[in-house]
Coordinates of C-alpha atoms in Angstrom, one line a residue:
Chain M
M24 CA 25.3 -82.1 -33.3
T25 CA 22.6 -83.5 -31.3
W26 CA 21.3 -82.2 -27.9
A27 CA 23.1 -84.8 -26.2
D28 CA 26.7 -83.6 -27.8
L29 CA 25.8 -80.2 -26.2
F30 CA 24.8 -81.7 -23.1
N31 CA 27.9 -83.8 -22.9
F32 CA 30.2 -80.5 -23.9
V33 CA 28.6 -78.6 -21.0
T34 CA 28.9 -81.2 -18.4
G35 CA 32.3 -82.2 -19.6
N36 CA 33.6 -78.7 -19.5
A37 CA 31.7 -77.1 -16.6
S38 CA 34.6 -75.8 -14.9
T39 CA 36.1 -74.0 -18.0
I40 CA 32.7 -72.7 -18.9
R41 CA 32.4 -71.2 -15.4
R42 CA 35.9 -69.6 -15.7
Y43 CA 35.4 -68.3 -19.1
S44 CA 32.0 -66.8 -17.7
E45 CA 33.8 -65.4 -14.9
T46 CA 36.4 -63.6 -16.7
H47 CA 34.1 -62.5 -19.1
F48 CA 31.7 -61.1 -16.5
I49 CA 34.5 -59.5 -14.5
L50 CA 36.0 -57.8 -17.7
V51 CA 32.4 -56.3 -18.2
L52 CA 32.2 -55.1 -14.6
E53 CA 35.7 -53.5 -14.5
T54 CA 34.9 -51.7 -18.0
V55 CA 31.4 -50.4 -16.7
I56 CA 32.9 -49.4 -13.4
V57 CA 35.8 -47.5 -14.8
S58 CA 33.7 -46.1 -17.5
L59 CA 31.2 -44.8 -14.9
I60 CA 33.9 -43.2 -12.9
L61 CA 35.4 -41.6 -16.0
W62 CA 32.6 -40.7 -18.0
V63 CA 29.8 -39.8 -15.8
P64 CA 31.7 -36.8 -14.2
L65 CA 33.2 -35.7 -17.4
G66 CA 29.6 -35.7 -19.0
L67 CA 28.3 -33.5 -16.3
L68 CA 31.6 -31.2 -16.3
L69 CA 31.1 -30.6 -20.4
S70 CA 27.5 -29.3 -19.8
K71 CA 29.1 -26.2 -18.6
S72 CA 31.3 -25.7 -21.7
D73 CA 29.6 -26.1 -25.2
K74 CA 33.2 -25.6 -27.0
W75 CA 34.9 -28.4 -24.9
A76 CA 31.8 -30.6 -25.2
G77 CA 32.1 -30.2 -29.1
R78 CA 35.7 -31.3 -29.0
V79 CA 35.3 -34.1 -26.7
M80 CA 32.2 -35.6 -28.5
A81 CA 34.2 -35.6 -31.8
L82 CA 37.0 -37.6 -30.0
A83 CA 34.6 -40.2 -28.8
N84 CA 32.8 -40.3 -32.1
L85 CA 36.1 -40.9 -33.9
I86 CA 37.1 -43.7 -31.5
F87 CA 33.7 -45.1 -31.8
C88 CA 34.3 -45.3 -35.8
I89 CA 37.5 -47.6 -35.3
P90 CA 36.4 -51.1 -35.9
S91 CA 37.2 -52.8 -32.4
L92 CA 39.3 -55.5 -33.7
S93 CA 41.6 -52.7 -35.1
L94 CA 41.6 -50.9 -31.8
F95 CA 42.4 -54.1 -29.9
A96 CA 45.2 -54.8 -32.3
I97 CA 46.8 -51.4 -32.1
F98 CA 46.9 -51.4 -28.2
V99 CA 48.6 -54.7 -28.4
T100 CA 51.4 -53.2 -30.2
I101 CA 51.8 -50.4 -27.6
P102 CA 54.5 -51.2 -25.0
G103 CA 52.9 -51.4 -21.4
L104 CA 49.7 -52.5 -22.6
G105 CA 50.4 -55.8 -24.7
L106 CA 48.2 -58.7 -25.0
G107 CA 45.7 -59.1 -22.3
R108 CA 43.5 -57.3 -19.8
R109 CA 44.9 -53.8 -19.9
S110 CA 44.6 -53.4 -23.8
S111 CA 41.3 -55.0 -23.6
L112 CA 39.9 -52.9 -20.6
L113 CA 41.4 -49.7 -22.1
A114 CA 39.9 -50.5 -25.6
L115 CA 36.2 -51.2 -24.0
V116 CA 36.4 -48.2 -21.9
L117 CA 37.0 -45.9 -24.8
Y118 CA 34.3 -47.7 -26.6
A119 CA 32.0 -47.1 -23.7
M120 CA 32.8 -43.2 -24.0
M121 CA 30.6 -42.7 -26.7
P122 CA 27.4 -44.0 -25.7
L123 CA 27.7 -43.1 -21.9
L124 CA 29.1 -39.6 -22.1
R125 CA 26.9 -38.6 -25.2
N126 CA 23.8 -39.8 -22.9
V127 CA 25.0 -38.2 -19.9
Y128 CA 25.7 -34.9 -21.7
D129 CA 22.6 -34.9 -23.6
G130 CA 20.6 -36.0 -20.5
V131 CA 21.7 -33.0 -18.3
K132 CA 21.8 -30.5 -21.0
N133 CA 18.4 -31.2 -22.3
V134 CA 16.9 -30.5 -18.9
D135 CA 13.7 -27.9 -19.6
R136 CA 15.3 -24.5 -19.5
S137 CA 12.6 -23.0 -17.5
V138 CA 13.5 -25.1 -14.6
I139 CA 17.1 -24.2 -14.7
E140 CA 16.1 -20.5 -15.2
A141 CA 13.9 -20.7 -12.1
A142 CA 16.5 -22.6 -10.0
K143 CA 19.2 -20.0 -10.8
G144 CA 17.0 -17.1 -10.2
M145 CA 16.2 -18.5 -6.7
G146 CA 19.7 -18.5 -5.8
M147 CA 20.7 -22.1 -6.3
S148 CA 24.6 -22.5 -7.1
E149 CA 25.8 -24.0 -10.5
A150 CA 26.7 -27.2 -8.5
G151 CA 23.4 -27.5 -6.8
I152 CA 21.7 -27.1 -10.1
I153 CA 23.8 -30.1 -11.3
R154 CA 23.4 -32.1 -8.5
E155 CA 19.6 -31.4 -7.8
I156 CA 18.0 -30.8 -11.2
R157 CA 20.2 -31.6 -14.0
F158 CA 21.4 -35.0 -12.9
P159 CA 18.0 -36.5 -11.6
L160 CA 16.1 -35.1 -14.4
G161 CA 18.5 -36.4 -16.9
L162 CA 18.6 -39.6 -15.1
P163 CA 16.2 -41.5 -17.6
V164 CA 18.4 -40.4 -20.6
I165 CA 21.7 -41.3 -18.7
F166 CA 20.4 -44.7 -17.7
A167 CA 19.5 -45.5 -21.2
G168 CA 22.9 -44.8 -22.1
F169 CA 24.3 -46.9 -19.3
R170 CA 22.2 -49.9 -20.5
I171 CA 23.6 -49.6 -24.1
T172 CA 27.0 -49.4 -22.5
V173 CA 26.5 -52.7 -20.7
V174 CA 25.1 -54.6 -23.4
M175 CA 27.6 -53.3 -26.1
T176 CA 30.5 -54.3 -23.7
T177 CA 29.2 -57.8 -23.0
G178 CA 29.1 -58.4 -26.8
M179 CA 32.4 -56.5 -27.6
A180 CA 34.5 -58.4 -24.9
T181 CA 34.0 -61.5 -26.9
I182 CA 36.3 -59.8 -29.4
A183 CA 39.0 -59.4 -26.6
S184 CA 39.7 -63.1 -26.9
F185 CA 41.8 -62.4 -29.9
I186 CA 44.3 -60.6 -27.6
G187 CA 44.6 -63.1 -25.2
E188 CA 41.5 -62.7 -22.8
Q189 CA 40.3 -66.1 -21.5
N190 CA 36.6 -65.5 -21.9
L191 CA 33.4 -66.9 -23.6
G192 CA 34.6 -65.5 -26.8
R193 CA 37.2 -68.1 -26.8
F194 CA 34.5 -71.0 -27.3
I195 CA 33.3 -68.9 -30.4
T196 CA 36.7 -68.4 -32.1
N197 CA 38.1 -72.1 -31.1
G198 CA 34.8 -73.6 -31.8
M199 CA 35.0 -72.0 -35.4
V200 CA 38.7 -73.0 -35.8
R201 CA 38.3 -76.5 -34.7
N202 CA 34.8 -76.8 -36.5
N203 CA 33.4 -77.6 -33.1
T204 CA 29.8 -76.9 -33.1
E205 CA 28.9 -77.7 -29.4
M206 CA 31.6 -75.3 -28.2
L207 CA 30.6 -72.5 -30.6
V208 CA 27.0 -72.5 -29.7
T209 CA 27.7 -72.8 -25.8
G210 CA 29.8 -69.8 -26.2
A211 CA 27.4 -67.9 -28.3
V212 CA 24.2 -69.0 -26.5
L213 CA 26.0 -68.1 -23.0
I214 CA 27.1 -64.6 -24.3
S215 CA 23.7 -63.7 -25.6
V216 CA 22.0 -65.0 -22.2
I217 CA 24.2 -62.9 -20.0
A218 CA 23.6 -59.7 -22.3
V219 CA 19.8 -60.2 -22.3
V220 CA 19.7 -61.0 -18.5
L221 CA 22.0 -57.9 -17.7
D222 CA 19.6 -55.7 -19.8
T223 CA 16.5 -57.0 -18.2
I224 CA 17.9 -56.4 -14.7
L225 CA 18.9 -52.7 -15.5
G226 CA 15.5 -52.2 -17.1
L227 CA 14.0 -53.0 -13.9
L228 CA 16.4 -51.0 -12.0
E229 CA 15.7 -48.2 -14.2
K230 CA 11.7 -48.2 -13.4
G231 CA 12.8 -47.8 -9.6
L232 CA 15.5 -45.0 -10.5
I233 CA 13.3 -42.5 -12.4
P234 CA 12.0 -40.0 -10.0
R235 CA 8.4 -40.6 -9.1
G236 CA 7.4 -37.1 -10.2
L237 CA 8.3 -37.8 -13.7
R238 CA 6.4 -41.0 -13.7
L239 CA 3.0 -39.6 -12.7
R240 CA 0.5 -38.1 -15.0
R241 CA -2.8 -36.7 -14.0
Chain A
M8 CA 13.6 0.8 -3.1
I9 CA 15.1 -0.2 -6.6
E10 CA 16.9 2.4 -8.5
L11 CA 18.7 2.1 -11.9
R12 CA 21.0 4.6 -13.1
E13 CA 21.9 5.0 -16.8
V14 CA 21.7 1.4 -17.4
T15 CA 22.8 -0.1 -20.6
K16 CA 22.8 -3.7 -21.7
C17 CA 24.6 -4.7 -24.9
Y18 CA 24.2 -8.4 -25.7
K19 CA 27.4 -10.0 -27.4
G20 CA 27.3 -9.7 -30.9
Q21 CA 24.7 -7.2 -31.3
T22 CA 25.5 -3.6 -32.2
V23 CA 22.1 -2.2 -31.1
P24 CA 21.9 -2.2 -27.3
A25 CA 18.9 -4.2 -25.6
I26 CA 18.4 -1.4 -23.3
E27 CA 20.0 2.1 -23.4
K28 CA 20.6 4.5 -20.4
L29 CA 17.6 3.4 -18.6
S30 CA 17.0 5.3 -15.3
L31 CA 14.1 4.3 -13.1
C32 CA 13.1 4.3 -9.5
I33 CA 10.8 1.9 -7.9
D34 CA 9.4 2.7 -4.6
E35 CA 9.1 0.3 -1.6
G36 CA 5.9 -1.2 -1.5
E37 CA 4.9 -0.6 -5.0
I38 CA 3.7 -2.7 -8.0
C39 CA 5.9 -1.2 -10.8
V40 CA 4.6 -2.7 -14.3
L41 CA 7.1 -2.8 -17.1
V42 CA 5.1 -3.1 -20.5
G43 CA 5.9 -2.8 -24.2
P44 CA 6.0 -4.8 -27.3
S45 CA 8.1 -8.0 -27.6
G46 CA 11.9 -7.1 -27.6
C47 CA 11.5 -3.7 -26.2
G48 CA 13.9 -4.7 -23.3
K49 CA 11.2 -5.2 -20.4
S50 CA 12.4 -8.5 -19.6
T51 CA 16.0 -7.7 -20.0
T52 CA 15.7 -4.9 -17.2
L53 CA 14.0 -7.5 -15.0
R54 CA 16.9 -10.0 -15.3
L55 CA 19.3 -7.5 -14.8
I56 CA 17.9 -6.7 -11.3
N57 CA 18.6 -10.1 -9.8
R58 CA 21.9 -10.4 -12.1
M59 CA 20.6 -13.4 -14.3
I60 CA 22.4 -11.3 -16.8
D61 CA 24.9 -8.8 -16.1
L62 CA 24.7 -5.0 -17.2
S63 CA 27.1 -3.5 -19.6
S64 CA 27.2 0.1 -18.0
G65 CA 25.5 2.0 -15.3
T66 CA 24.4 1.2 -11.6
I67 CA 21.7 -0.7 -10.1
L68 CA 21.0 0.1 -6.4
I69 CA 18.8 -1.9 -4.1
N70 CA 18.2 -0.1 -0.9
G71 CA 21.2 2.3 -1.8
E72 CA 23.6 -0.7 -2.1
D73 CA 25.1 -1.7 -5.6
I74 CA 24.0 -5.2 -6.5
L75 CA 27.5 -5.8 -7.9
N76 CA 28.9 -5.7 -4.6
K77 CA 26.9 -8.7 -3.5
D78 CA 27.3 -12.5 -4.4
P79 CA 24.9 -13.3 -7.2
D80 CA 23.4 -16.4 -5.5
Q81 CA 23.1 -14.5 -2.3
L82 CA 21.5 -11.6 -4.0
R83 CA 18.9 -13.7 -5.9
R84 CA 17.8 -15.7 -2.6
G85 CA 16.8 -12.4 -1.2
I86 CA 14.8 -11.7 -4.3
G87 CA 11.6 -13.4 -5.2
Y88 CA 11.4 -14.7 -8.8
V89 CA 8.4 -15.8 -10.7
I90 CA 8.6 -16.6 -14.4
Q91 CA 6.0 -17.3 -17.3
Q92 CA 7.0 -20.9 -17.7
I93 CA 6.9 -21.3 -13.8
G94 CA 9.8 -23.7 -13.9
L95 CA 8.5 -26.0 -11.0
L96 CA 10.9 -29.0 -10.5
P97 CA 8.9 -32.0 -11.8
H98 CA 10.7 -34.6 -9.6
R99 CA 9.9 -32.7 -6.4
T100 CA 6.5 -32.3 -4.7
I101 CA 4.9 -29.0 -4.3
G102 CA 6.1 -28.9 -0.7
E103 CA 9.5 -29.4 -1.8
N104 CA 9.4 -26.9 -4.7
I105 CA 8.0 -24.2 -2.2
A106 CA 10.8 -25.2 0.5
I107 CA 13.8 -24.5 -2.1
V108 CA 15.0 -21.1 -0.7
P109 CA 14.2 -22.1 2.7
R110 CA 16.5 -25.0 2.4
L111 CA 19.1 -22.8 0.7
Y112 CA 18.9 -20.7 3.8
K113 CA 19.3 -23.9 5.9
W114 CA 16.1 -23.2 7.9
P115 CA 15.0 -26.1 10.4
K116 CA 12.7 -28.8 9.1
G117 CA 9.8 -27.8 11.4
K118 CA 9.9 -24.0 10.4
I119 CA 10.2 -25.1 6.7
K120 CA 7.2 -27.4 7.0
E121 CA 5.2 -24.7 8.9
R122 CA 5.9 -22.1 6.1
V123 CA 5.1 -24.5 3.6
N124 CA 1.6 -25.1 5.1
Q125 CA 1.1 -21.2 5.6
L126 CA 1.9 -20.5 2.0
L127 CA -0.3 -23.2 0.6
T128 CA -3.1 -21.8 2.8
I129 CA -2.5 -18.2 1.5
I130 CA -2.6 -19.3 -2.1
G131 CA -5.9 -21.0 -1.5
L132 CA -4.8 -24.7 -1.9
D133 CA -5.4 -27.2 0.9
P134 CA -1.9 -28.2 2.6
D135 CA -2.8 -31.7 3.3
Q136 CA -3.9 -32.4 -0.1
T137 CA -1.4 -30.5 -2.0
R138 CA 1.8 -30.9 -0.1
N139 CA 2.8 -34.4 -1.4
K140 CA 1.3 -33.9 -5.0
Y141 CA 3.7 -33.5 -8.0
P142 CA 3.6 -30.5 -10.5
S143 CA 2.1 -32.7 -13.3
Q144 CA -0.8 -33.3 -11.0
L145 CA -1.8 -29.7 -10.7
S146 CA -3.6 -27.4 -13.3
G147 CA -2.2 -24.7 -14.8
G148 CA -3.5 -22.0 -12.6
Q149 CA -2.7 -24.0 -9.5
M150 CA 0.8 -24.2 -10.9
Q151 CA 0.9 -20.4 -11.2
R152 CA -0.1 -20.0 -7.6
V153 CA 2.7 -22.4 -6.5
G154 CA 5.1 -20.5 -8.4
V155 CA 4.1 -17.4 -6.6
A156 CA 4.1 -19.1 -3.2
R157 CA 7.7 -20.5 -3.9
A158 CA 8.9 -16.8 -4.7
M159 CA 7.3 -15.7 -1.3
A160 CA 8.8 -18.5 0.9
V161 CA 11.5 -16.6 2.8
D162 CA 9.2 -13.3 2.6
P163 CA 11.8 -11.4 0.4
P164 CA 10.9 -7.6 0.5
I165 CA 11.5 -7.4 -3.5
M166 CA 9.8 -9.7 -6.1
L167 CA 10.5 -9.6 -9.8
M168 CA 7.5 -11.5 -11.9
D169 CA 8.1 -12.1 -15.6
E170 CA 4.6 -12.4 -17.1
P171 CA 3.5 -14.6 -13.9
F172 CA 0.1 -15.1 -15.3
G173 CA 0.7 -15.3 -19.1
A174 CA 0.3 -19.0 -19.4
V175 CA -3.2 -19.4 -18.3
D176 CA -6.5 -18.7 -19.8
P177 CA -8.0 -15.1 -19.4
L178 CA -10.5 -16.0 -16.8
V179 CA -7.9 -18.0 -14.7
R180 CA -5.6 -14.8 -15.2
S181 CA -8.2 -12.4 -14.2
H182 CA -8.8 -14.5 -11.1
L183 CA -5.0 -14.9 -10.3
Q184 CA -4.6 -11.1 -10.8
D185 CA -7.4 -10.3 -8.3
E186 CA -6.0 -12.6 -5.9
F187 CA -2.5 -11.4 -6.1
L188 CA -3.9 -7.7 -5.9
R189 CA -5.8 -8.5 -2.6
L190 CA -2.4 -10.5 -1.4
Q191 CA -0.4 -7.4 -2.1
E192 CA -2.6 -5.2 0.0
E193 CA -1.2 -7.4 2.9
I194 CA 2.2 -8.4 2.1
K195 CA 3.2 -4.9 0.6
K196 CA 6.1 -6.1 -1.5
T197 CA 8.1 -4.1 -3.8
I198 CA 7.2 -5.9 -7.2
V199 CA 8.8 -5.4 -10.7
F200 CA 6.2 -7.0 -12.9
V201 CA 6.7 -7.6 -16.6
T202 CA 3.8 -8.1 -19.2
H203 CA 2.9 -7.2 -22.6
D204 CA -0.6 -6.7 -21.9
I205 CA -1.6 -3.1 -21.2
N206 CA -4.7 -4.0 -19.5
E207 CA -3.1 -6.1 -17.0
A208 CA -0.5 -3.2 -16.7
I209 CA -3.2 -1.0 -15.9
K210 CA -4.9 -3.5 -13.5
M211 CA -1.8 -4.4 -11.6
G212 CA 0.4 -1.4 -11.6
D213 CA 0.9 1.3 -9.1
K214 CA 3.2 2.6 -11.7
I215 CA 3.7 1.6 -15.2
A216 CA 6.6 2.0 -17.3
I217 CA 6.2 1.7 -21.0
F218 CA 9.2 0.6 -23.1
N219 CA 9.9 0.8 -26.8
E220 CA 12.9 -0.3 -28.5
G221 CA 15.2 -0.3 -25.3
R222 CA 14.1 2.9 -24.3
L223 CA 11.8 4.0 -21.3
V224 CA 9.4 6.1 -23.3
Q225 CA 6.7 6.9 -20.3
F226 CA 6.8 6.2 -16.5
G227 CA 3.8 7.2 -14.3
T228 CA 0.8 6.2 -12.7
P229 CA -1.8 4.3 -14.8
E230 CA -3.9 7.5 -14.7
Q231 CA -1.2 9.6 -16.0
I232 CA -0.4 7.3 -18.8
L233 CA -4.1 7.0 -19.5
T234 CA -4.8 10.6 -19.6
D235 CA -1.7 12.0 -20.6
P236 CA 0.1 9.6 -23.3
A237 CA 3.7 10.8 -23.9
D238 CA 3.8 10.2 -27.7
D239 CA 2.0 8.4 -30.4
F240 CA 3.8 5.3 -29.5
V241 CA 2.2 5.1 -26.0
E242 CA -1.2 6.3 -27.4
N243 CA -1.3 3.4 -29.9
F244 CA 0.1 1.0 -27.4
I245 CA -2.7 1.8 -25.1
G246 CA -5.5 1.6 -27.7
H247 CA -8.5 4.0 -28.1
D248 CA -11.1 1.6 -26.5
R249 CA -9.0 0.9 -23.6
V250 CA -11.4 1.9 -20.9
V251 CA -14.1 -0.2 -22.4
R252 CA -12.0 -3.1 -22.7
M253 CA -10.9 -2.7 -19.0
L254 CA -14.5 -3.2 -18.2
S255 CA -14.5 -6.7 -19.0
L256 CA -12.1 -7.7 -16.3
Y257 CA -14.8 -6.7 -13.6
R258 CA -18.1 -8.0 -12.5
A259 CA -20.9 -6.1 -11.2
E260 CA -20.5 -6.8 -7.5
E261 CA -16.9 -5.3 -7.6
A262 CA -18.2 -2.1 -8.9
A263 CA -21.5 -1.9 -6.8
R264 CA -21.9 0.1 -3.6
K265 CA -22.9 -2.2 -0.9
R266 CA -25.2 0.2 1.2
V267 CA -28.7 0.0 -0.4
C268 CA -32.0 0.8 0.9
V269 CA -34.6 -2.0 0.4
V270 CA -38.3 -1.1 0.9
R271 CA -41.3 -3.7 0.8
D272 CA -44.0 -2.5 -1.7
N273 CA -46.6 -2.3 1.0
E274 CA -44.5 0.0 3.0
L275 CA -44.2 2.8 0.4
A276 CA -46.1 5.5 2.3
G277 CA -43.1 6.5 4.4
L278 CA -40.5 6.1 1.7
A279 CA -39.4 9.6 1.3
G280 CA -38.6 10.0 5.0
E281 CA -36.9 6.7 4.8
L282 CA -34.7 7.6 2.1
R283 CA -33.8 10.8 3.6
E284 CA -32.8 8.8 6.6
A285 CA -30.7 6.1 4.5
G286 CA -29.0 8.8 2.5
T287 CA -28.6 6.3 -0.5
G288 CA -30.5 8.4 -3.2
V289 CA -32.2 5.3 -4.2
A290 CA -34.5 2.8 -2.8
F291 CA -35.1 -0.6 -4.3
I292 CA -38.6 -1.9 -3.9
I293 CA -39.3 -5.7 -3.4
D294 CA -42.4 -7.5 -3.5
A295 CA -44.2 -9.5 -0.5
G296 CA -42.4 -12.6 -1.7
G297 CA -39.0 -10.7 -1.4
G298 CA -38.7 -10.7 -5.2
P299 CA -37.2 -7.4 -6.8
L300 CA -39.6 -5.2 -8.4
G301 CA -37.8 -2.0 -9.4
Y302 CA -36.3 1.2 -7.7
V303 CA -37.3 4.6 -7.0
T304 CA -35.1 7.7 -6.6
E305 CA -35.1 10.2 -3.8
E306 CA -36.4 12.9 -6.1
E307 CA -39.5 10.8 -7.2
S308 CA -40.3 9.8 -3.7
T309 CA -40.9 13.5 -2.9
A310 CA -42.3 14.4 -6.2
V311 CA -44.6 11.5 -6.8
S312 CA -47.4 11.1 -4.3
G313 CA -49.2 8.2 -3.3
P314 CA -48.0 4.8 -2.6
E315 CA -49.6 3.2 -5.5
R316 CA -48.1 5.6 -7.9
L317 CA -44.6 5.2 -6.5
K318 CA -45.2 1.3 -6.9
A319 CA -46.0 2.0 -10.6
V320 CA -42.8 4.0 -11.0
A321 CA -41.0 1.2 -9.5
A322 CA -42.7 -1.7 -11.4
A323 CA -42.0 0.1 -14.8
R324 CA -38.0 -0.8 -13.9
R325 CA -38.4 -4.5 -13.6
K326 CA -35.2 -5.0 -15.7
A327 CA -33.0 -3.1 -13.4
F328 CA -31.6 -5.8 -11.8
V329 CA -28.4 -7.9 -12.6
Q330 CA -26.8 -10.9 -10.7
A331 CA -23.8 -10.2 -8.7
N332 CA -21.4 -12.1 -11.3
T333 CA -22.5 -10.2 -14.3
P334 CA -19.4 -9.0 -16.3
L335 CA -19.5 -5.1 -16.1
P336 CA -19.9 -4.5 -20.0
D337 CA -23.2 -6.6 -19.9
A338 CA -24.3 -4.2 -16.7
L339 CA -23.5 -1.3 -18.6
S340 CA -25.3 -2.4 -21.5
I341 CA -28.5 -3.0 -19.6
L342 CA -28.1 0.6 -18.2
L343 CA -28.2 1.9 -21.6
E344 CA -30.5 -0.2 -23.3
Y345 CA -33.4 0.6 -20.8
D346 CA -32.4 4.1 -20.1
L347 CA -31.9 3.3 -16.3
D348 CA -29.9 5.4 -13.7
W349 CA -29.4 2.5 -11.4
L350 CA -29.1 -1.5 -11.4
G351 CA -29.8 -3.6 -8.2
V352 CA -27.1 -6.2 -8.0
L353 CA -28.6 -9.6 -6.9
Q354 CA -27.0 -12.5 -4.9
G355 CA -29.6 -15.1 -5.8
K356 CA -32.8 -13.3 -5.2
S357 CA -31.7 -11.1 -2.5
L358 CA -30.2 -7.6 -3.1
C359 CA -26.7 -7.3 -2.2
G360 CA -25.7 -3.9 -4.0
A361 CA -26.7 -1.1 -6.4
L362 CA -24.6 0.1 -9.4
S363 CA -24.8 3.7 -11.1
F364 CA -23.0 5.0 -14.3
K365 CA -21.0 6.8 -11.5
D366 CA -20.0 3.6 -9.6
I367 CA -18.8 2.0 -12.8
Q368 CA -16.8 5.1 -13.6
R369 CA -15.3 5.2 -10.3
H370 CA -14.4 1.5 -10.2
V371 CA -12.7 1.8 -13.5
Y372 CA -10.5 4.6 -12.2
R373 CA -10.5 3.4 -8.6
R374 CA -6.6 2.8 -8.8
E375 CA -6.0 6.3 -9.9
G376 CA -8.5 7.7 -7.2
E377 CA -6.3 6.2 -4.3

């Protein structure tokens, strides 16, 4: 393969590349949105019950242990899910459970006890404490989990191409099967670039999100 | 008024109750100090009052009303609460921290701002400089002050303080204690104050409740506790050198009497008459440059005749002066070492007070005298 071959492949398949990138990106976006909607509130809720937190964390752990390809394969066999978007979305959301839920829980749970004690002693309600203290103070940890989730999902979405997702993962699998190096490299590099760019953007966002008082030092 | 009746608290999974059948009455406008070794139940008692934990049996009444009849959050909002770790919200400014309870009460913005400025001024911090700072930008002592200000924000009649000055160094602590006592003179809150330090208890308390192993061993004024310990435990807990150790909390100027008679060394002729008129019992003699020379007592002023001999009596007591900020034990040491009856207390070069054994004694027991 030469640079010219690669260039020719990219220019010749511009519309496919755009389409695949789009579906890839949309799958990641959908997963992240659904995960945020599900796991952040659940993580906050679990901070109230150690018993349930233990149970749910164990479940998240279990799911995370299953190899992704196996999980995708299992979902394909379930009626109503089958090949395609539903199975891949569900699998990715379940994978995201571990890093996101765990970090939300750890973040809000590990806030300095004396701050909680003082707030409770001043008559702040449970909900108020979560909203005004636990969440903002846990935000750095929560956001770290969010970053991991986004990067992980971007990578794992490629595997969904095995169950019919028309995304950048396709370039890699097809490239390998057809012994097409240009195709393989295009897919691999684009996915990596997307992951790195997303992580960088989130890194910048993180700086702005962490409460000012936590960043200041005397 | 806070009244505890037969209060017992058993923690889950523990056979020995943390506190057992505790009855205690805390009068309005008083500082009641709960003191004892760790694990004696003093903090548990404090936390029962604002329902941070719930009691197992018994009744706690605040102004005659059972605390169990009130919503816990409502109850806590009406009671100031200060803890050793302070617990300032690190992501909120000092102003916002102080405004927490006023905000819970939904005060209008203008009123909150006014109150925050007022409180910062009361605790000796400049509102404009401090309001927008974050807790991490303050010193330990300043943070403790903010903690107290935050607890006072809505002017609650009752304040619960759990080792509020425990986390700062002894000098700052002593300063904060003095400041708080001065403040209490004005605000007259009903205060329950937990400490493990008997010196702090003696200094801060109108009443002291000594705890041991979940029981109240003795309850009374500091004088009662110091002069008549209920049992061996209390006696040991107080310590035998208690009064001497207490002295180190004070400085010469605090114990000194402010009315002094000062006479120039060239005006000694009319000394006896002047002393009789002043009624101070002692005159401090200064030289032409205003520098301190010594003192002459009223008896000496009549017994010794002639200005020159009086001056010699005074001049033999050149050591009888201390600076205003001299710790009381040092002043006492000088009194003993040079066999003096009086010390002149100096602010720079000028005399601002006089100190005798009697004054030190009175100062140490001043709370009991009240």
